mmCIF file of C-alpha atoms and ligand atoms in Angstrom:
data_model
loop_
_atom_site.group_PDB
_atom_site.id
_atom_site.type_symbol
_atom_site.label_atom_id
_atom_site.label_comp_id
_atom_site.label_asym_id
_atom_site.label_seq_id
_atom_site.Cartn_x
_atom_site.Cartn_y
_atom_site.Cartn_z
ATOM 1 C CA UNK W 1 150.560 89.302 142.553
ATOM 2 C CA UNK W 2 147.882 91.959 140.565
ATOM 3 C CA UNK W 3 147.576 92.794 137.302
ATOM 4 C CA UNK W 4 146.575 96.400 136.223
ATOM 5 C CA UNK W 5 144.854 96.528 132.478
ATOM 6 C CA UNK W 6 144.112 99.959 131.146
ATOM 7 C CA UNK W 7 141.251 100.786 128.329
ATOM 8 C CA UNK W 8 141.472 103.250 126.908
ATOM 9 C CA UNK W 9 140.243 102.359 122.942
ATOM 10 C CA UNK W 10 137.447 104.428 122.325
ATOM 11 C CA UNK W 11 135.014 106.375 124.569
ATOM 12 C CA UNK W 12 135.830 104.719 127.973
ATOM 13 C CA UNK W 13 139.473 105.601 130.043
ATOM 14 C CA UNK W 14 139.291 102.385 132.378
ATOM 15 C CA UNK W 15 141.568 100.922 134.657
ATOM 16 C CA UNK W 16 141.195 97.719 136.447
ATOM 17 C CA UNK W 17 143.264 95.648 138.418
ATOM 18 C CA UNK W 18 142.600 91.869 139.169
ATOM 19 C CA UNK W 19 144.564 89.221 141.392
ATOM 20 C CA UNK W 20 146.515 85.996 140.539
ATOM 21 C CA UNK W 21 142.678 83.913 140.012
ATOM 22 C CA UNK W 22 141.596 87.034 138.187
ATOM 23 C CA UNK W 23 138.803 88.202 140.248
ATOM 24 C CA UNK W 24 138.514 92.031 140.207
ATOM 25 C CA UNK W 25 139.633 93.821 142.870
ATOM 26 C CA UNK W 26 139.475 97.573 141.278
ATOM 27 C CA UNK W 27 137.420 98.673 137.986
ATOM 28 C CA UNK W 28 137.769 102.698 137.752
ATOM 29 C CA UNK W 29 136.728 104.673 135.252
ATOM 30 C CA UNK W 30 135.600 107.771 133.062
ATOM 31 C CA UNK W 31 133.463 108.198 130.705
ATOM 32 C CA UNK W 32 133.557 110.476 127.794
ATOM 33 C CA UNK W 33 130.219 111.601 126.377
ATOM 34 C CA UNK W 34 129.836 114.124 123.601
ATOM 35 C CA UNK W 35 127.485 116.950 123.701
ATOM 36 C CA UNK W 36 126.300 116.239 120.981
ATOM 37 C CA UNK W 37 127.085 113.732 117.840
ATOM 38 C CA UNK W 38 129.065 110.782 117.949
ATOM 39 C CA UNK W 39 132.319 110.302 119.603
ATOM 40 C CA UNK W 40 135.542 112.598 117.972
ATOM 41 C CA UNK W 41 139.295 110.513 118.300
ATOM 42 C CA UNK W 42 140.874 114.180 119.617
ATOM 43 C CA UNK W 43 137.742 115.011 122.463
ATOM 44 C CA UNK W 44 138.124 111.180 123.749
ATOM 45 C CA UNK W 45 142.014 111.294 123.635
ATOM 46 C CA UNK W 46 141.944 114.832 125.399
ATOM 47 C CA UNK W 47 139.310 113.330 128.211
ATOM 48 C CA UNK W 48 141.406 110.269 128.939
ATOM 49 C CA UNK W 49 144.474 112.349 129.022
ATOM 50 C CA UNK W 50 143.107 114.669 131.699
ATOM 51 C CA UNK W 51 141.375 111.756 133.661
ATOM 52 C CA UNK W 52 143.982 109.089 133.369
ATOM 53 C CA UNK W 53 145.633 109.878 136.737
ATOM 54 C CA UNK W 54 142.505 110.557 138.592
ATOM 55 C CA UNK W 55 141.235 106.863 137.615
ATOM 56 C CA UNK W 56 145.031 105.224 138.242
ATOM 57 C CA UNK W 57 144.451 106.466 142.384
ATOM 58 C CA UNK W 58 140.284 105.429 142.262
ATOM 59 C CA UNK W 59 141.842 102.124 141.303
ATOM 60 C CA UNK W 60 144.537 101.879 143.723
ATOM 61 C CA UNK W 61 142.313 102.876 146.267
ATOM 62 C CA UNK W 62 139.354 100.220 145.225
ATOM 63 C CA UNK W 63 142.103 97.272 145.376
ATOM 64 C CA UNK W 64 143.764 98.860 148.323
ATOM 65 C CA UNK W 65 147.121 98.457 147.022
ATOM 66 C CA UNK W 66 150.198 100.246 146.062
ATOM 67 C CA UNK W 67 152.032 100.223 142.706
ATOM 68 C CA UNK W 68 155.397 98.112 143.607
ATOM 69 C CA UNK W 69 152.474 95.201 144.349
ATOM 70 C CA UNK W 70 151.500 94.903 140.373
ATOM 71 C CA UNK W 71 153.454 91.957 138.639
ATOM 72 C CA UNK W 72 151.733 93.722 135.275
ATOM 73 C CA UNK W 73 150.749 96.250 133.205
ATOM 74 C CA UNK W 74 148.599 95.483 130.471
ATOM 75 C CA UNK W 75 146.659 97.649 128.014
ATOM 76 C CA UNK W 76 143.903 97.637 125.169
ATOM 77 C CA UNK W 77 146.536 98.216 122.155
ATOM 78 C CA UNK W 78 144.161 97.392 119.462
ATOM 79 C CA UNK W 79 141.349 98.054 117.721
ATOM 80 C CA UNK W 80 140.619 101.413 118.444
ATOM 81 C CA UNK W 81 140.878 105.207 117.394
ATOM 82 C CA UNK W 82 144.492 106.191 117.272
ATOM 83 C CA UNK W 83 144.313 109.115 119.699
ATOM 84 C CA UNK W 84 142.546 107.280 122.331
ATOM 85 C CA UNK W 85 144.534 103.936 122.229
ATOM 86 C CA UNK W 86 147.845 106.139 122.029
ATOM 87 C CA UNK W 87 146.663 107.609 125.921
ATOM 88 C CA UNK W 88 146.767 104.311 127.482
ATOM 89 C CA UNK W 89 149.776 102.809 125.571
ATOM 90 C CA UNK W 90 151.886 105.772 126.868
ATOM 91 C CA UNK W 91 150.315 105.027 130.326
ATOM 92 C CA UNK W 92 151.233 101.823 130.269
ATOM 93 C CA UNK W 93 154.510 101.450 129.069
ATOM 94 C CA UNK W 94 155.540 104.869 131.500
ATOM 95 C CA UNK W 95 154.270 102.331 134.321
ATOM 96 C CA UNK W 96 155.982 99.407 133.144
ATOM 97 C CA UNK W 97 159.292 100.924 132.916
ATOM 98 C CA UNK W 98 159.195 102.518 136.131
ATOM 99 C CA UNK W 99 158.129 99.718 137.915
ATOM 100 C CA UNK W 100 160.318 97.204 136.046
ATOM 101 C CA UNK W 101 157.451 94.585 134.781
ATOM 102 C CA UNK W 102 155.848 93.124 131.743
ATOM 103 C CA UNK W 103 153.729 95.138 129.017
ATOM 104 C CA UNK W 104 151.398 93.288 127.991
ATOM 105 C CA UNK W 105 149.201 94.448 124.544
ATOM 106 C CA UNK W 106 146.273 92.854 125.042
ATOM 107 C CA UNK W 107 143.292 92.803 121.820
ATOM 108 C CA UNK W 108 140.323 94.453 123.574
ATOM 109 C CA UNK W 109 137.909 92.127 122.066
ATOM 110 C CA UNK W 110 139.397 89.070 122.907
ATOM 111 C CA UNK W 111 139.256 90.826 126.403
ATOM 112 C CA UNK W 112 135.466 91.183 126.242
ATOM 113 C CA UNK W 113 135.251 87.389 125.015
ATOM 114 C CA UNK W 114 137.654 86.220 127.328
ATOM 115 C CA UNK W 115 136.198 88.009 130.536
ATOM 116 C CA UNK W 116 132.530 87.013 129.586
ATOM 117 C CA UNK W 117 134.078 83.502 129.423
ATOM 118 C CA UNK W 118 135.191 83.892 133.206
ATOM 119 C CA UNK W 119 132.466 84.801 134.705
ATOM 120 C CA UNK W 120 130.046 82.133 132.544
ATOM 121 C CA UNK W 121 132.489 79.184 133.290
ATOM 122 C CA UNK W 122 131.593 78.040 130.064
ATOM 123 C CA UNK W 123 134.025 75.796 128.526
ATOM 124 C CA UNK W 124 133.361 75.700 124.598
ATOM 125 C CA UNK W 125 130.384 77.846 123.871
ATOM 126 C CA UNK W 126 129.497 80.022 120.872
ATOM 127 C CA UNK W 127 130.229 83.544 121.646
ATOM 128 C CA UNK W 128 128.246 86.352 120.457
ATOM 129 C CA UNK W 129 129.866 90.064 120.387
ATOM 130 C CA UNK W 130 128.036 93.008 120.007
ATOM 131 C CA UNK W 131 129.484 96.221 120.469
ATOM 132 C CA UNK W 132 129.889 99.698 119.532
ATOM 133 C CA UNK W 133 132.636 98.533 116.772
ATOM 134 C CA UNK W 134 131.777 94.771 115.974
ATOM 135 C CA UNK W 135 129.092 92.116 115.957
ATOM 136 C CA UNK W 136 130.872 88.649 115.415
ATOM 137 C CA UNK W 137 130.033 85.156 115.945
ATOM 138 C CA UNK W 138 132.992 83.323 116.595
ATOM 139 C CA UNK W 139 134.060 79.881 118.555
ATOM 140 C CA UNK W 140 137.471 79.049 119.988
ATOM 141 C CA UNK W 141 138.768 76.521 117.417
ATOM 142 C CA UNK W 142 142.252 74.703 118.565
ATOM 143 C CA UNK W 143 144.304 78.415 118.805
ATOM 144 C CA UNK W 144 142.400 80.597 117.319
ATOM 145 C CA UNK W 145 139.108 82.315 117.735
ATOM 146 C CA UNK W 146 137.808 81.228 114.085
ATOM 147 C CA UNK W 147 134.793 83.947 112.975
ATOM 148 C CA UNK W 148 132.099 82.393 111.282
ATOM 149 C CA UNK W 149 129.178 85.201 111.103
ATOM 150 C CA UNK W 150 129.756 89.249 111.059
ATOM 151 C CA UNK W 151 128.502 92.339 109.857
ATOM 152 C CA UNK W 152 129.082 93.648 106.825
ATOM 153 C CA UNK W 153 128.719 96.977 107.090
ATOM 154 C CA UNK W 154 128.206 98.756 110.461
ATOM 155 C CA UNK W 155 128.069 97.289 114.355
ATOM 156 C CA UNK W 156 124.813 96.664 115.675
ATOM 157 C CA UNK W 157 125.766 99.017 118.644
ATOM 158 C CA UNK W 158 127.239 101.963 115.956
ATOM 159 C CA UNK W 159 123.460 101.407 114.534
ATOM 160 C CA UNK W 160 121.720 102.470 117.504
ATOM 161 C CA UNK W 161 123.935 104.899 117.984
ATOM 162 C CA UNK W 162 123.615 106.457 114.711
ATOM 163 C CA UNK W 163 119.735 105.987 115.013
ATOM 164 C CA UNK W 164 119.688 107.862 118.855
ATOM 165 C CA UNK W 165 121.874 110.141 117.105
ATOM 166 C CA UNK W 166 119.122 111.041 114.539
ATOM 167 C CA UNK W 167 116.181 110.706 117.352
ATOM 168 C CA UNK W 168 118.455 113.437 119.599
ATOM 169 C CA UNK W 169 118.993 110.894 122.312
ATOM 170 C CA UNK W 170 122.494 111.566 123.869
ATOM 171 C CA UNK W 171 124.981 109.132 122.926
ATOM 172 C CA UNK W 172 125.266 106.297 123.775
ATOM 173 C CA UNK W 173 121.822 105.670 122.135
ATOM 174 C CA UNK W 174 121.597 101.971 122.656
ATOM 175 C CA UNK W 175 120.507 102.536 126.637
ATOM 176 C CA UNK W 176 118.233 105.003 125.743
ATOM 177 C CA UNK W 177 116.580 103.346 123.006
ATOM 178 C CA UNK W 178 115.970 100.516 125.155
ATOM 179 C CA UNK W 179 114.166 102.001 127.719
ATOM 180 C CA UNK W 180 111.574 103.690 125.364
ATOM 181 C CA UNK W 181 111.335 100.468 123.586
ATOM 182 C CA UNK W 182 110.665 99.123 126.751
ATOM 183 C CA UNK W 183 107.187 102.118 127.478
ATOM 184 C CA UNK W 184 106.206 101.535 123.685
ATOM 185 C CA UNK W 185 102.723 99.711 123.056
ATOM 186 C CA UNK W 186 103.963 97.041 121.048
ATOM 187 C CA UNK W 187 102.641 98.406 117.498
ATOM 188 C CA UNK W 188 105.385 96.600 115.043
ATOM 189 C CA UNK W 189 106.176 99.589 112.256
ATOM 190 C CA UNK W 190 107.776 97.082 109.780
ATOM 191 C CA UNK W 191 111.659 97.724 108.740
ATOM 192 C CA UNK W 192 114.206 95.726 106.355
ATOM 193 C CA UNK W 193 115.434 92.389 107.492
ATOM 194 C CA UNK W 194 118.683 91.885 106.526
ATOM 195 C CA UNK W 195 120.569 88.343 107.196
ATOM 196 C CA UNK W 196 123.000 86.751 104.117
ATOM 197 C CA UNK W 197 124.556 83.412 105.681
ATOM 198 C CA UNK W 198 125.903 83.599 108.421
ATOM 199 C CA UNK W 199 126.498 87.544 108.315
ATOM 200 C CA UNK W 200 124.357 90.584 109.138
ATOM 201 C CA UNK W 201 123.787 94.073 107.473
ATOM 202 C CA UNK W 202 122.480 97.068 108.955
ATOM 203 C CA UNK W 203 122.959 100.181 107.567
ATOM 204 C CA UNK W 204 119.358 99.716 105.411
ATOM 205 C CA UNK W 205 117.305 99.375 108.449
ATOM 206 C CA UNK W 206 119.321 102.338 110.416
ATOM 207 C CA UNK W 207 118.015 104.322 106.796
ATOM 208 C CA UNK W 208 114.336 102.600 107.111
ATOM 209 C CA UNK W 209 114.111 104.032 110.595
ATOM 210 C CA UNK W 210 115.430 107.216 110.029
ATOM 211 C CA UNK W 211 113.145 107.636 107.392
ATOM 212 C CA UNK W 212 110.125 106.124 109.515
ATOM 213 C CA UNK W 213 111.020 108.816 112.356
ATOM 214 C CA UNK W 214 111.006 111.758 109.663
ATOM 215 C CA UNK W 215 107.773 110.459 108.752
ATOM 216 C CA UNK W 216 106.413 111.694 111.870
ATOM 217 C CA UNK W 217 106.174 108.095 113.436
ATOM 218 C CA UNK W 218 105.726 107.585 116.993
ATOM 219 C CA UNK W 219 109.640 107.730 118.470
ATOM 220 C CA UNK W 220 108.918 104.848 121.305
ATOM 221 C CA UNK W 221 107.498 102.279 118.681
ATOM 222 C CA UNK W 222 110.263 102.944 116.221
ATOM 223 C CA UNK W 223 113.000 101.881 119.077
ATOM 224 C CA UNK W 224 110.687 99.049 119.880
ATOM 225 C CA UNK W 225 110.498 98.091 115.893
ATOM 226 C CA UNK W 226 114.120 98.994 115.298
ATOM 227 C CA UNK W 227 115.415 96.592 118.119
ATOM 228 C CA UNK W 228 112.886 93.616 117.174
ATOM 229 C CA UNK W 229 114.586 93.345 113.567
ATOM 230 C CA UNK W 230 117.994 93.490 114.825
ATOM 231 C CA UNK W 231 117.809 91.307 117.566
ATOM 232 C CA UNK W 232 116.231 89.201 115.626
ATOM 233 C CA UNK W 233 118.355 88.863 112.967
ATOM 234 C CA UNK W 234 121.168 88.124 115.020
ATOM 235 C CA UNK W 235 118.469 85.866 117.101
ATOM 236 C CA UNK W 236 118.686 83.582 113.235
ATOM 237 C CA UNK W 237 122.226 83.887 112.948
ATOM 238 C CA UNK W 238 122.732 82.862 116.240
ATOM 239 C CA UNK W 239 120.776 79.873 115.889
ATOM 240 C CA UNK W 240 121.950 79.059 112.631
ATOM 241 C CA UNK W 241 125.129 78.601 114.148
ATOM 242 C CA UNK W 242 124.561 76.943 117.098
ATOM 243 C CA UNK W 243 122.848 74.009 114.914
ATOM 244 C CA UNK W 244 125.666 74.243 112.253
ATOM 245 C CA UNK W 245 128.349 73.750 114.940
ATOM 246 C CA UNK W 246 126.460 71.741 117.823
ATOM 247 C CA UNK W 247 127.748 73.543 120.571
ATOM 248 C CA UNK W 248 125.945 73.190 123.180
ATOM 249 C CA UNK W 249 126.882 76.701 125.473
ATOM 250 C CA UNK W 250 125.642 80.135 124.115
ATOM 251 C CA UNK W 251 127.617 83.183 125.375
ATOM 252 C CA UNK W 252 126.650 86.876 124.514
ATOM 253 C CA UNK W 253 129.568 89.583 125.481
ATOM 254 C CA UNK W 254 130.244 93.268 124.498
ATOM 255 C CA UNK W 255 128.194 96.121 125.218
ATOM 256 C CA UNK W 256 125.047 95.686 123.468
ATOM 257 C CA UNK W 257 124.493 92.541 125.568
ATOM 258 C CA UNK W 258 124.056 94.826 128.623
ATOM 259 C CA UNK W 259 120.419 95.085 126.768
ATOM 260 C CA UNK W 260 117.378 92.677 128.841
ATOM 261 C CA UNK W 261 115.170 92.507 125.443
ATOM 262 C CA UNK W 262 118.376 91.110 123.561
ATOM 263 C CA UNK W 263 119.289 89.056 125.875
ATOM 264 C CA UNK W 264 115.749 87.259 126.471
ATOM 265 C CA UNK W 265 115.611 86.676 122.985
ATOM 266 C CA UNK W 266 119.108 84.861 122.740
ATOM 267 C CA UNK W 267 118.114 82.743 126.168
ATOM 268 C CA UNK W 268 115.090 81.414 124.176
ATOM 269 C CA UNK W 269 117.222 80.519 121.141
ATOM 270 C CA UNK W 270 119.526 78.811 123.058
ATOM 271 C CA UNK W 271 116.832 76.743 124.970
ATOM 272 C CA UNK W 272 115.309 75.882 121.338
ATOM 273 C CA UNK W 273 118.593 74.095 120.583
ATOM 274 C CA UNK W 274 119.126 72.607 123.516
ATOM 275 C CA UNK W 275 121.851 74.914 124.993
ATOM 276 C CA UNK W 276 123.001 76.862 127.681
ATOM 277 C CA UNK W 277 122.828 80.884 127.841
ATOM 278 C CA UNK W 278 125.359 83.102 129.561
ATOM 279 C CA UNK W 279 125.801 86.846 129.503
ATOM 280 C CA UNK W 280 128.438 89.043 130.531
ATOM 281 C CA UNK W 281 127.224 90.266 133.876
ATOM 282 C CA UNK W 282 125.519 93.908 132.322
ATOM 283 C CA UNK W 283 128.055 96.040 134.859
ATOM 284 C CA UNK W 284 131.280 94.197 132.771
ATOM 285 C CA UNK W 285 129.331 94.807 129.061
ATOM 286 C CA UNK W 286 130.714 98.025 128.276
ATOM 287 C CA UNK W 287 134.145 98.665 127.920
ATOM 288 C CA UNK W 288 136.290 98.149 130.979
ATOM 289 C CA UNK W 289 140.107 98.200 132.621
ATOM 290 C CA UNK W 290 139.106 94.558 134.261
ATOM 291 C CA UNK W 291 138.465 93.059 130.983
ATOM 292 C CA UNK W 292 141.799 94.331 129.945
ATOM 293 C CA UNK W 293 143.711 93.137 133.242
ATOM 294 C CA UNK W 294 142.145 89.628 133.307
ATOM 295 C CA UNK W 295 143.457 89.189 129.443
ATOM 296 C CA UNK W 296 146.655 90.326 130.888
ATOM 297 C CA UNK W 297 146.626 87.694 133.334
ATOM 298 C CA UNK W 298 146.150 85.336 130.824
ATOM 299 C CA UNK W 299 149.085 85.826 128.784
ATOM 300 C CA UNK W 300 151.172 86.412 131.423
ATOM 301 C CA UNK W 301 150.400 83.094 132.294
ATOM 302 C CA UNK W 302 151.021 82.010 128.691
ATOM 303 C CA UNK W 303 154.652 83.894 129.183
ATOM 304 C CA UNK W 304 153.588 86.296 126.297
ATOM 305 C CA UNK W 305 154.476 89.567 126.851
ATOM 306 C CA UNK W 306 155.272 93.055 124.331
ATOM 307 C CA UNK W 307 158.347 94.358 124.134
ATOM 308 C CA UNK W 308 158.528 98.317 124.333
ATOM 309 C CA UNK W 309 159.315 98.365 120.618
ATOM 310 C CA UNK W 310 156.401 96.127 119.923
ATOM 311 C CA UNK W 311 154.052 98.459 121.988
ATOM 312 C CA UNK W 312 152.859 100.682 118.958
ATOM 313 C CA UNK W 313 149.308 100.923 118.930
ATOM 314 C CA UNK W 314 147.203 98.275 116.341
ATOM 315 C CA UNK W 315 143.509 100.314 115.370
ATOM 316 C CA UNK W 316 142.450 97.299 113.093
ATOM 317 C CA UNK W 317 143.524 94.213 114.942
ATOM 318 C CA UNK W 318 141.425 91.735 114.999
ATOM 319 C CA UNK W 319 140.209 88.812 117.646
ATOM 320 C CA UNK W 320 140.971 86.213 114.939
ATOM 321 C CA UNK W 321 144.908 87.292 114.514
ATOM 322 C CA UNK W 322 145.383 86.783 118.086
ATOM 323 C CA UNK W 323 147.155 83.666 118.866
ATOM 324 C CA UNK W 324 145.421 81.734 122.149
ATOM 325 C CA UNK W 325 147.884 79.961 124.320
ATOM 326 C CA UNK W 326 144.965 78.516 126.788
ATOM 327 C CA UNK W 327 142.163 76.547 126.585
HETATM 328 P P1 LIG K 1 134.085 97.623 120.567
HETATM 329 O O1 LIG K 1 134.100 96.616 121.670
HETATM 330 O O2 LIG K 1 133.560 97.096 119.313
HETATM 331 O O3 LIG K 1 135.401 98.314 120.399
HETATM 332 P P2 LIG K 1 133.060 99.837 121.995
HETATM 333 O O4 LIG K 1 134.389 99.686 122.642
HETATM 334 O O5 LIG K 1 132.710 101.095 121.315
HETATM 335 O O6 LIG K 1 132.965 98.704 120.980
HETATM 336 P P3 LIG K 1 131.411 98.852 124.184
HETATM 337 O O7 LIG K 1 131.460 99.618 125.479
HETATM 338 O O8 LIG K 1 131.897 97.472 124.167
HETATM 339 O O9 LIG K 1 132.013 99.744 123.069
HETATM 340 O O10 LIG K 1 129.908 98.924 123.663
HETATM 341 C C1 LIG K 1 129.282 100.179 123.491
HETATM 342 C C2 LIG K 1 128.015 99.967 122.710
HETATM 343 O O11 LIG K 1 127.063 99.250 123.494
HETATM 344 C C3 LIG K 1 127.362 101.270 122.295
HETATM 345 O O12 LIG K 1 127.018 101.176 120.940
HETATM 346 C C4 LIG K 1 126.116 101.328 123.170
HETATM 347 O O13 LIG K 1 125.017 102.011 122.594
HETATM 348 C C5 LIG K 1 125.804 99.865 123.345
HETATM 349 N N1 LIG K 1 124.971 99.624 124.521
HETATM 350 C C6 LIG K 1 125.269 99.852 125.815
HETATM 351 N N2 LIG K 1 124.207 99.549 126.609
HETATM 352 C C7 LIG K 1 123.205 99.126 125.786
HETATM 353 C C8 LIG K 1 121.872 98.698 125.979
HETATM 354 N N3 LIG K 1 121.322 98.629 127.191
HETATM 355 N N4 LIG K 1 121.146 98.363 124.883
HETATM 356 C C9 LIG K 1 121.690 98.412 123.653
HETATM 357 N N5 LIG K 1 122.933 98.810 123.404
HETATM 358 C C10 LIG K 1 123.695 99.178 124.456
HETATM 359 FE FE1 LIG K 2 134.355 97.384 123.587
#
């Protein structure tokens, strides 16, 4: 019995195929990168269109299996550009109707949560997400994923983005601003700190840098000042909540968390109050098919499954409309 899950929501056309206990067996992918700028909904739909079959055999191959053995088909239906999510839904359903299985829509950030939760074995932690698209603090509450702390404006990983963007790093910038925040000398150029609550804002500090960079600043201290305020705001709001709701496990998911300096920072937070830290392993951060077939999995085994003329596409769903059938 395996599972296929296809991503396919923004820059990443992923496919990924896990067995009945969910451990990955295949995890294909392409990657679409823009020259230059950020990432445009036609480009990535036009990439995953002309890789999608290519990464379908990689993944076959990496599970050594053949496509009668899938019990599934599952696929990132929501949140997501339109043009890219549309790529994978046709995928998917094609698949499933061929082979005579479920569908299965799965929310891709409950996938990131839900995957980071697998490999953590964490049973009731606080889980941080920080991605391209969102940056939410959320805990499982009875069935729902209840979110307590968020941006409100932009993602911290769309920041970085948006500031490599300005710096001409290629996109993604996060990686990139990492590593020469990682050769800077330490000089701390000082930037807006934004927290309200429980929530996070950072389009004045993306404006602050820009500015600082303009300025003629030195580029390697302004990554290494840049990701100091952000990670440290979410470093507060992170430990805010962990007091506020005694948890007692910290989990950080999504693709920002694939970042060492962010993830030091939340490990000492979380041994301040008294808690355990897990990450995401960094190779299942960014977006992925396994994430998406290991969801799949899940509601299969919660007998939820979408009916071709449920299948549309969802761009804004969100992790807290998605009803959890498991612990
Ligand atoms: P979402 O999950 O919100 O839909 P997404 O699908 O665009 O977001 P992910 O692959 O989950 O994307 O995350 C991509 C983001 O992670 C990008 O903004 C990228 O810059 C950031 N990122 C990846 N690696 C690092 C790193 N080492 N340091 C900081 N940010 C990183
Ligand atoms: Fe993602």
């Amino acid at each position: 019995m395996f599972v296929l899950g296809i991503e396919s929501t923004a820059h990443t056309f992923g496919i990924g195929i896990v067995d009945a206990e969910g451990m990955t067996l295949a995890d294909a992918k392409s990657v679409y990168s823009p020259d230059e700028g950020g990432i445009h909904p036609r480009e990535a739909a036009e990439h995953h269109q002309e890789s999608c079959l290519l990464v379908l055999q990689k993944a076959l191959s990496q599970a050594s299996i053949s496509l009668p053995q899938l019990c599934a088909v599952a696929f990132s239906q929501g949140p997501g550009l339109p043009p890219a999510l549309r790529v994978g839904a046709v995928m998917a359903r094609g698949l499933a109707y061929s082979l005579k299985i479920p569908l299965i829509g799965v929310n891709h950030c409950l996938a990131h949560v839900e995957h980071a939760r697998y490999f953590s074995k964490a049973e009731r932690p606080l889980i941080v997400y920080l991605s391209g698209g969102n940056t939410q603090l959320t805990t499982l509450e009875e069935n729902r994923y209840r979110i307590f702390g968020e941006t409100l404006d932009i993602a911290l990983g769309n920041m970085l983005d948006m500031f490599g963007r300005a710096a001409k790093l290629k996109h993604p910038g996060g990686p990139k601003i990492e590593k020469l925040a990682r050769h800077a000398d330490g000089t701390y150029l000082s930037l807006p700190y934004t927290v309200k609550g429980m929530d996070l804002a950072f389009s004045g500090l993306l404006t602050a840098a820009k500015r600082l960079l303009k300025e003629g600043a030195d580029l390697k201290s302004v990554c290494y000042s840049l990701q100091e305020t952000a990670f440290s705001m979410v470093a507060e709001v992170v430990e805010r909540a962990l007091a506020h709701t005694q948890r007692t496990e910290l989990l950080v998911t999504g693709g920002v968390a694939a970042n060492n300096r962010l993830r030091e920072m939340l490990q000492i937070v979380a041994q301040n109050q008294s808690a355990c830290f897990a990450s995401v392993p960094p190779k299942h951060a960014g977006d992925n098919g396994a994430m998406i077939a290991y969801t799949g999995l899940l509601l299969q085994r919660g007998k939820i499954e979408t009916l071709l003329s449920a299948s549309r596409v969802q761009p804004k769903w969100r992790l807290d409309q998605v009803e959890i059938v498991w612990d």
